[in-house]
Structure formats: C-alpha cells, structure tokens
Coordinates of C-alpha atoms and ligand atoms in Angstrom, one line a residue:
M1 CA 65.1 93.7 77.5
V2 CA 65.4 93.0 81.3
S3 CA 62.5 92.0 83.4
I4 CA 61.1 95.0 85.4
F5 CA 61.1 92.7 88.4
A6 CA 64.8 91.8 88.1
I7 CA 66.0 93.2 91.3
S8 CA 66.3 92.1 94.9
P9 CA 64.9 88.5 95.1
G10 CA 63.9 87.8 98.6
T11 CA 63.2 91.4 99.6
P12 CA 59.5 91.7 99.5
H13 CA 59.5 95.2 101.1
S14 CA 60.9 98.4 99.7
P15 CA 63.8 99.6 101.7
P16 CA 62.7 102.1 104.5
P17 CA 62.5 105.7 103.4
Q18 CA 65.8 107.6 103.4
Q19 CA 66.7 109.7 106.4
Q20 CA 66.0 113.4 106.1
P21 CA 68.5 116.0 107.4
A22 CA 68.1 117.0 111.0
S23 CA 67.7 120.7 110.3
P24 CA 65.0 121.1 107.7
V25 CA 65.2 123.5 104.8
R26 CA 62.3 126.0 104.9
W27 CA 61.0 127.0 101.5
H28 CA 59.4 130.4 100.9
E29 CA 56.6 130.3 98.3
D30 CA 58.5 132.7 96.1
E31 CA 61.5 130.5 96.0
V32 CA 59.4 127.6 95.0
E33 CA 57.7 129.6 92.3
A34 CA 61.2 130.7 91.1
L35 CA 61.9 127.0 90.6
F36 CA 58.8 126.6 88.5
A37 CA 59.9 129.6 86.4
L38 CA 63.4 128.1 85.5
P39 CA 64.0 127.3 81.9
F40 CA 62.5 123.9 81.4
M41 CA 65.8 122.2 80.6
E42 CA 67.5 123.8 83.6
L43 CA 64.7 122.6 85.9
M44 CA 64.8 119.1 84.5
F45 CA 68.6 119.0 85.0
R46 CA 68.4 120.1 88.6
A47 CA 65.6 117.7 89.4
Q48 CA 67.4 114.7 87.8
K49 CA 70.6 115.6 89.6
T50 CA 68.8 115.8 92.9
H51 CA 67.0 112.5 92.1
R52 CA 70.3 110.8 91.4
D53 CA 71.9 112.0 94.6
H54 CA 69.3 110.0 96.6
F55 CA 67.8 107.3 94.4
D56 CA 68.5 104.8 91.7
P57 CA 67.0 106.7 88.6
N58 CA 66.1 103.3 87.0
E59 CA 63.8 102.2 89.9
V60 CA 60.1 102.7 90.4
Q61 CA 58.0 101.7 93.3
L62 CA 54.6 100.1 92.6
S63 CA 51.6 100.7 94.8
T64 CA 48.2 99.1 94.1
L65 CA 45.0 100.8 95.2
L66 CA 41.7 99.2 96.4
S67 CA 38.5 101.1 97.3
I68 CA 37.3 99.3 100.5
K69 CA 34.3 101.6 100.9
T70 CA 33.0 103.4 97.8
G71 CA 30.8 106.5 97.3
G72 CA 28.1 108.1 99.4
C73 CA 30.6 110.4 101.1
S74 CA 29.3 113.4 103.1
E75 CA 32.1 115.7 102.0
D76 CA 31.9 118.1 99.0
C77 CA 35.4 117.8 97.4
G78 CA 34.8 119.2 94.0
Y79 CA 37.0 116.7 92.1
C80 CA 35.6 113.6 93.7
S81 CA 33.2 111.0 92.1
Q82 CA 32.4 109.7 95.6
S83 CA 30.9 112.8 97.1
A84 CA 27.2 112.5 97.8
H85 CA 27.0 116.2 96.7
S86 CA 28.0 115.2 93.1
G87 CA 25.8 113.8 90.4
T88 CA 28.1 110.9 89.4
E89 CA 27.2 107.3 88.6
V90 CA 29.3 105.8 91.3
K91 CA 27.2 103.3 93.3
P92 CA 27.7 103.6 97.1
S93 CA 28.9 100.5 98.8
K94 CA 29.5 99.4 102.4
L95 CA 32.9 98.5 103.8
I96 CA 33.9 95.4 101.8
P97 CA 34.6 92.1 103.6
L98 CA 38.1 91.2 104.8
S99 CA 38.3 88.2 102.4
A100 CA 37.8 90.5 99.4
V101 CA 40.6 92.7 100.6
V102 CA 43.0 89.8 101.1
E103 CA 42.1 88.4 97.7
A104 CA 42.9 91.8 96.0
A105 CA 46.1 92.1 97.9
Q106 CA 47.3 88.7 96.9
A107 CA 46.5 89.5 93.3
A108 CA 48.4 92.8 93.6
K109 CA 51.4 91.0 95.0
A110 CA 51.3 88.4 92.3
E111 CA 51.4 91.3 89.7
G112 CA 54.5 92.7 91.4
A113 CA 53.2 95.5 93.7
T114 CA 55.1 96.1 96.9
R115 CA 52.5 98.4 98.6
F116 CA 48.8 98.0 99.0
C117 CA 46.8 101.1 99.6
M118 CA 43.2 100.9 100.9
G119 CA 40.9 103.9 100.5
A120 CA 37.5 104.6 102.0
A121 CA 35.0 107.3 101.0
W122 CA 34.7 108.7 104.6
R123 CA 35.0 112.1 106.2
S124 CA 36.7 110.1 109.0
P125 CA 36.3 106.5 110.2
K126 CA 33.7 105.7 112.9
A127 CA 34.7 103.9 116.1
R128 CA 33.0 100.7 114.9
D129 CA 35.1 100.7 111.7
M130 CA 38.5 100.7 113.5
E131 CA 38.6 97.0 114.3
R132 CA 37.7 96.0 110.8
V133 CA 40.2 98.2 109.1
S134 CA 42.9 97.1 111.6
S135 CA 42.2 93.5 110.6
M136 CA 42.7 94.5 107.0
V137 CA 46.1 96.0 107.8
R138 CA 47.2 92.9 109.7
E139 CA 46.2 90.5 107.0
V140 CA 47.7 92.5 104.1
K141 CA 50.9 92.9 106.0
A142 CA 51.0 89.2 106.7
L143 CA 51.2 88.7 102.9
G144 CA 54.5 90.6 102.9
L145 CA 53.2 93.8 101.4
E146 CA 53.6 97.3 102.8
T147 CA 50.3 98.7 103.9
C148 CA 48.8 102.1 103.3
M149 CA 45.4 103.5 104.2
T150 CA 43.4 106.6 103.3
L151 CA 40.3 106.9 105.4
G152 CA 39.8 110.6 105.8
M153 CA 40.5 112.6 109.0
L154 CA 42.1 110.7 111.9
D155 CA 42.3 111.8 115.6
A156 CA 45.4 110.8 117.6
E157 CA 43.8 107.7 119.1
Q158 CA 42.7 106.4 115.7
A159 CA 46.2 106.9 114.3
Q160 CA 47.6 104.9 117.3
V161 CA 45.1 102.1 116.6
L162 CA 46.3 101.9 113.0
K163 CA 50.0 102.0 114.1
D164 CA 49.4 99.2 116.5
A165 CA 47.9 97.1 113.7
G166 CA 51.1 97.6 111.8
L167 CA 50.1 100.3 109.3
D168 CA 53.2 101.5 107.3
Y169 CA 51.8 104.6 105.5
Y170 CA 48.7 106.9 105.9
N171 CA 47.7 108.9 102.8
H172 CA 46.1 112.3 103.5
N173 CA 46.5 114.9 100.9
L174 CA 46.7 118.7 101.3
D175 CA 45.2 118.7 97.8
T176 CA 45.9 122.3 96.9
A177 CA 47.2 125.7 98.2
P178 CA 45.6 127.1 101.3
E179 CA 44.5 130.1 99.2
Y180 CA 42.7 127.9 96.6
Y181 CA 41.3 125.3 99.0
G182 CA 38.0 127.1 99.6
R183 CA 37.2 126.9 95.9
I184 CA 37.3 123.1 96.0
I185 CA 36.0 121.9 99.3
S186 CA 33.8 123.6 101.9
T187 CA 33.0 120.8 104.4
R188 CA 36.6 120.2 105.7
T189 CA 39.3 122.7 106.6
Y190 CA 42.9 123.0 105.6
Q191 CA 43.9 123.0 109.3
G192 CA 42.0 119.8 109.7
R193 CA 44.2 118.2 107.1
L194 CA 47.3 119.5 108.8
D195 CA 46.1 118.1 112.1
T196 CA 45.5 114.6 110.7
I197 CA 49.0 114.6 109.2
E198 CA 50.4 115.6 112.6
N199 CA 48.4 112.8 114.3
V200 CA 49.7 110.3 111.8
R201 CA 53.3 111.6 112.2
R202 CA 53.1 111.4 116.0
A203 CA 51.8 107.9 116.0
G204 CA 55.0 106.9 114.1
I205 CA 53.3 106.1 110.8
N206 CA 55.0 107.2 107.5
V207 CA 53.2 110.2 106.0
C208 CA 51.9 110.1 102.4
S209 CA 50.7 113.5 101.4
G210 CA 50.5 115.4 98.1
G211 CA 47.9 117.1 96.0
I212 CA 46.0 117.5 92.7
V213 CA 46.9 119.8 89.9
G214 CA 44.8 120.8 86.9
M215 CA 41.9 122.1 89.1
G216 CA 42.1 125.5 87.5
E217 CA 44.6 126.7 90.0
S218 CA 47.5 129.1 89.1
R219 CA 51.2 128.4 89.2
T220 CA 51.4 130.5 92.3
H221 CA 48.9 128.1 93.9
R222 CA 50.9 125.1 92.8
A223 CA 54.0 126.6 94.3
A224 CA 52.2 127.3 97.5
L225 CA 51.0 123.7 97.7
I226 CA 54.6 122.4 97.2
A227 CA 55.9 124.8 99.8
Q228 CA 53.3 123.6 102.3
L229 CA 54.3 120.0 101.8
A230 CA 58.1 120.7 101.8
N231 CA 57.8 122.8 105.0
L232 CA 56.2 120.0 107.0
D233 CA 58.7 118.9 109.5
P234 CA 59.7 116.4 108.4
Y235 CA 58.3 116.5 104.9
P236 CA 56.2 113.5 103.8
E237 CA 58.0 110.2 103.0
S238 CA 55.7 109.9 100.0
V239 CA 54.3 112.7 97.9
P240 CA 51.5 111.8 95.4
I241 CA 51.1 114.3 92.6
N242 CA 47.7 113.7 91.0
N243 CA 46.6 115.2 87.7
L244 CA 42.9 115.9 88.0
V245 CA 40.8 113.1 86.5
P246 CA 37.8 115.1 85.3
I247 CA 34.6 113.1 86.2
E248 CA 31.2 113.8 84.7
G249 CA 28.8 115.0 87.4
T250 CA 31.5 116.6 89.6
P251 CA 31.8 120.4 89.8
L252 CA 35.3 120.2 88.2
A253 CA 34.2 118.1 85.2
G254 CA 34.7 120.8 82.6
T255 CA 38.0 122.2 83.9
E256 CA 40.6 123.1 81.3
P257 CA 43.4 120.5 81.5
I258 CA 46.8 121.6 82.7
D259 CA 49.6 122.1 80.2
P260 CA 51.5 118.7 80.3
F261 CA 54.9 120.5 80.7
E262 CA 53.5 122.4 83.7
F263 CA 52.6 119.0 85.2
V264 CA 56.1 117.8 84.6
R265 CA 57.4 121.0 86.2
T266 CA 55.3 120.3 89.3
I267 CA 56.9 116.9 89.6
A268 CA 60.4 118.4 89.2
V269 CA 59.8 121.0 91.8
A270 CA 58.5 118.4 94.3
R271 CA 61.6 116.4 93.7
I272 CA 64.0 119.3 94.3
T273 CA 62.2 120.6 97.4
M274 CA 61.7 117.1 98.9
P275 CA 64.8 115.2 97.8
H276 CA 64.4 112.1 100.0
A277 CA 60.7 111.6 99.3
M278 CA 59.2 109.1 97.0
V279 CA 57.4 111.3 94.5
R280 CA 54.4 109.4 93.0
L281 CA 53.1 110.0 89.5
S282 CA 49.5 109.3 90.7
A283 CA 46.1 109.8 89.2
G284 CA 45.8 111.0 85.6
R285 CA 48.2 108.5 83.9
E286 CA 45.4 107.0 81.8
A287 CA 45.2 110.3 79.9
M288 CA 49.0 110.6 79.5
D289 CA 51.1 109.0 76.7
E290 CA 54.3 107.1 77.3
V291 CA 56.6 110.0 76.4
L292 CA 55.0 112.3 79.0
Q293 CA 55.2 109.6 81.7
A294 CA 58.9 109.1 80.8
L295 CA 59.4 112.9 81.2
C296 CA 57.8 112.6 84.7
F297 CA 60.3 109.9 85.6
M298 CA 63.1 112.1 84.4
A299 CA 61.8 114.9 86.5
G300 CA 62.1 112.7 89.6
A301 CA 58.9 110.7 89.9
N302 CA 59.8 107.2 91.3
S303 CA 56.5 105.6 92.2
I304 CA 53.2 104.9 90.4
F305 CA 49.9 103.4 91.1
Y306 CA 50.0 100.0 89.5
G307 CA 46.8 98.1 88.7
D308 CA 43.9 98.5 86.3
R309 CA 41.9 100.8 88.6
L310 CA 42.5 103.7 90.9
L311 CA 39.5 104.1 93.3
T312 CA 36.6 104.6 90.9
T313 CA 38.4 105.4 87.6
A314 CA 40.7 103.6 85.2
N315 CA 44.5 103.3 85.4
P316 CA 46.7 101.9 82.7
Q317 CA 46.6 98.1 82.5
T318 CA 49.4 96.3 84.3
N319 CA 50.8 94.8 81.1
R320 CA 50.9 98.3 79.6
D321 CA 52.9 99.5 82.6
R322 CA 55.2 96.6 82.5
T323 CA 55.9 97.2 78.8
L324 CA 56.5 100.9 79.5
L325 CA 59.0 100.2 82.3
E326 CA 60.8 97.6 80.1
R327 CA 61.0 100.1 77.2
L328 CA 62.6 102.6 79.6
D329 CA 64.9 99.9 81.2
M330 CA 63.3 100.6 84.5
R331 CA 62.9 98.1 87.4
A332 CA 60.3 97.7 90.1
R333 CA 61.8 98.7 93.5
G334 CA 61.8 95.9 96.0
S335 CA 59.6 93.5 94.2
D336 CA 60.0 89.8 95.0
Q337 CA 58.8 88.8 91.5
P338 CA 61.1 86.2 89.8
Ligands
LIG401 N1 38.1 110.1 101.7 C1 39.4 110.1 102.0 C2 40.0 111.5 101.9 O1 39.5 112.4 101.2 O2 41.0 111.8 102.6 C3 40.3 109.2 101.2 C4 40.0 109.0 99.7 S1 40.2 110.4 98.7 C5 39.4 109.8 97.2 C6 42.0 110.4 98.4 C7 42.5 111.4 97.4 O3 42.3 111.1 96.1 C8 42.0 112.9 97.5 O4 42.5 113.6 98.6 C9 42.4 113.4 96.2 O5 43.7 114.0 96.3 C10 42.5 112.2 95.3 N2 41.5 112.3 94.2 C11 40.2 112.0 94.4 N3 39.5 112.2 93.2 C12 40.4 112.6 92.3 C13 40.3 112.9 90.9 N4 39.2 113.0 90.3 N5 41.5 113.3 90.3 C14 42.6 113.3 90.9 N6 42.8 113.0 92.2 C15 41.7 112.6 92.9
LIG402 C1 46.2 109.8 95.9 O1 46.8 110.8 96.1 N1 45.6 109.4 94.8 C2 44.9 108.2 94.9 C3 45.2 107.8 96.4 N2 45.9 108.9 96.9 C4 44.1 107.4 97.3 C5 43.4 108.4 94.5 C6 43.2 108.8 93.1 C7 41.7 108.8 92.8 C8 41.4 109.1 91.4 C9 40.0 109.2 91.1 C10 39.3 107.9 91.3 O2 39.7 106.8 90.9 O3 38.2 108.0 91.9
LIG403 FE1 34.8 112.0 100.4 FE2 37.5 111.7 100.2 FE3 36.0 112.0 98.0 FE4 36.3 114.1 99.7 S1 37.9 113.0 98.5 S2 34.3 113.4 98.8 S3 36.4 113.0 101.6 S4 35.9 110.3 99.4

C-alpha cells in the first residue's frame, strides 16, 4: 500500500483551480434532469470520463472544518442544529480565540489537510467581527494552509476585507432549488444567497457553493439546484454536496433518507455539469459505508471534509479515512506530509 500523502513533497498548497472555458455552457433544468435519468452505468461512465479529462482520478483534496462560533443563530434553516429556532442540544458559544483557531489549524495540517475551513453560526458577520476573523485568515494562511470561511451573508465591503486578509475560498451554499427553498428556510432569501456569491466573486475570492440533498426534495428539485450552480458565471471552483445529517430537534429530523444511488447520481451530475470544479463529498459520510463512498469518488467527487468533526456533528475519524484512501490507492492532493 502507498501512503495517501505520497505526492508532491514541498507543495503545501493544492494547485490553483483549473481554468474554466471563456464562454460558459448554460444548462436547462430539463437537460440536467435528463442526466439524472440516464441508466446508472451510463451516468457513471460519463461522469468518470469527464473527471479523467480534468483531474487525476486517484487524488482527493482534504479540507478540515472548525466551528469558530457555534449555535444561537437567528436564522431558521430547517436542517441546522445551530438555529435558535430549533430545539437541539447545541450549546451556543461566542467567537473562539485566535489561539484556539491556530492550534486547530496546526493539528489539521499535521494530519495532512491542505485547506482549513472556519464556520460561524451567523446570519452575517457584524462590523466588530471583521478584524478578528481577518486575523484568523492571516494566521492560518501563515501556516501554509489554504483558507476558507463560511460566515453567512457578506456585503461587497466585507468580501473585500476578507480578500485583503488573504482568504482563498468563501463557502456559501445555495442549499436547494429555488422552488423548494421556502420549505426549508424563511428568514433569508435565495436572491440574498446569489448576491453574497456575487460579492465574493467580485472581490476575487474563490467561490465554494453547493447544497444539501435528502431534505425531502424531488429529483426535479435536485436537478434545479445543480442547474443553478452550473449556470453561475463562472460556476463555483468548489461544490460541496451534503447529504442531510438528520439532527434531533430540527424540523428535518424525521426526513426519509435519500436512496444512496440517487445521492451518487447527484455527485455524477455535478461532475458532468461543472467539469473543472472540485466536487466535495461533504456532510453525511459518517452514515455511509466505504463502498458507497468509493462509488462517490467514481462519480467524480474529489474532495472530502477530513477530521473527526464537521461543525456540530461527527465525521469519520482521520485514521478511518486514511485507511479508506489507502485501500482505494488514492492520494491526498497537494499535502506536504512525508
Ligand atoms: N451560518 C452560515 C451559513 O448558513 O451560510 C455558515 C454555516 S452553515 C452551518 C454552512 C452549511 O452547512 C449550510 O449552508 C448547509 O448547507 C450545511 N449544513 C448545515 N447543517 C447541515 C446538516 N444537518 N446536514 C447537511 N448539511 C448541513
Ligand atoms: C458545507 O457545505 N458543509 C459543511 C461546510 N460547508 C461548512 C458543514 C456541514 C455541517 C453538517 C452539520 C453539522 O456538523 O452541524
Ligand atoms: Fe444559522 Fe447557518 Fe445554521 Fe442557517 S445554516 S441556522 S444561517 S448557522
């Protein structure tokens, strides 16, 4: 077995995202739904072929998450343990100290992550938060890690502040189809999400945007979500596909889980429609077995959250992930591990 960290000694950063073609392809929702409807083997073949045209199929990029401000959020996102509207057991915390962030980032780097993603349970950051989160970006970047933040809605000025601090990626998900959105969230609009993504893009920060499946939506809704993402001009550099983690006390707690093959199809369709993007197999891996995760990699997923925790829920232990990648002869992309 080869070490999953075998490649690229001396390159602590992942290579920059690949260039997208100058004239973007526009996807009609029906075309995207037609991809979903392909015979499974046909869909997998097309996705894997697209994947190989743009990426090394044996590489996976590792991002580690840290919740820098947990719980007590004013928003009513139906899936979220951190909403003050839900009845979950998450204990609200204030923004954590810089030293705790640096410590967690050092540990993530030592484990082999190349990107460190900091998340806050905010509708949007307040003016007084910007200096502190900027320091976090600077210090994490100084460790030789790529930086990502997800802090809620950003205006143009806030996006520029983060860009000036050196932020590499900003995560802001569309979450679901415009037509299904109102069933999940009432305190923020879909247009508000598109505006934040635009502000991030204009500031010159890479966009990380995806969604959640398994929230009771239909295939048509999943196709509409993927079409929204793929039609962003340019489409996001990074596309997280989350499988709902059902959390006791949230409105979506009792939702029927999505058929695993339909989840794999969603990954494959994201790969085909956004060929240059890093497609991240995101939340929900704790409930997936190894074979299902391997199918997701075959479908074109080439990034995972790596670390024992997501924001408030469990993720596979790092040693389990290392074993999985070794069993699949896959390597960590751009890690500087020996
Ligand atoms: N408060 C910020 C916001 O909403 O933009 C940042 C943090 S928020 C937790 C980031 C994303 O995590 C959400 O947009 C959602 O896609 C995902 N997420 C949250 N709870 C989840 C769950 N239970 N299952 C799957 N994904 C989840
Ligand atoms: C994303 O798309 N998924 C991550 C990250 N971006 C911030 C969050 C997943 C959260 C899963 C539920 C939790 O741990 O609270
Ligand atoms: Fe708040 Fe973000 Fe959770 Fe929505 S997803 S409740 S905005 S932390």
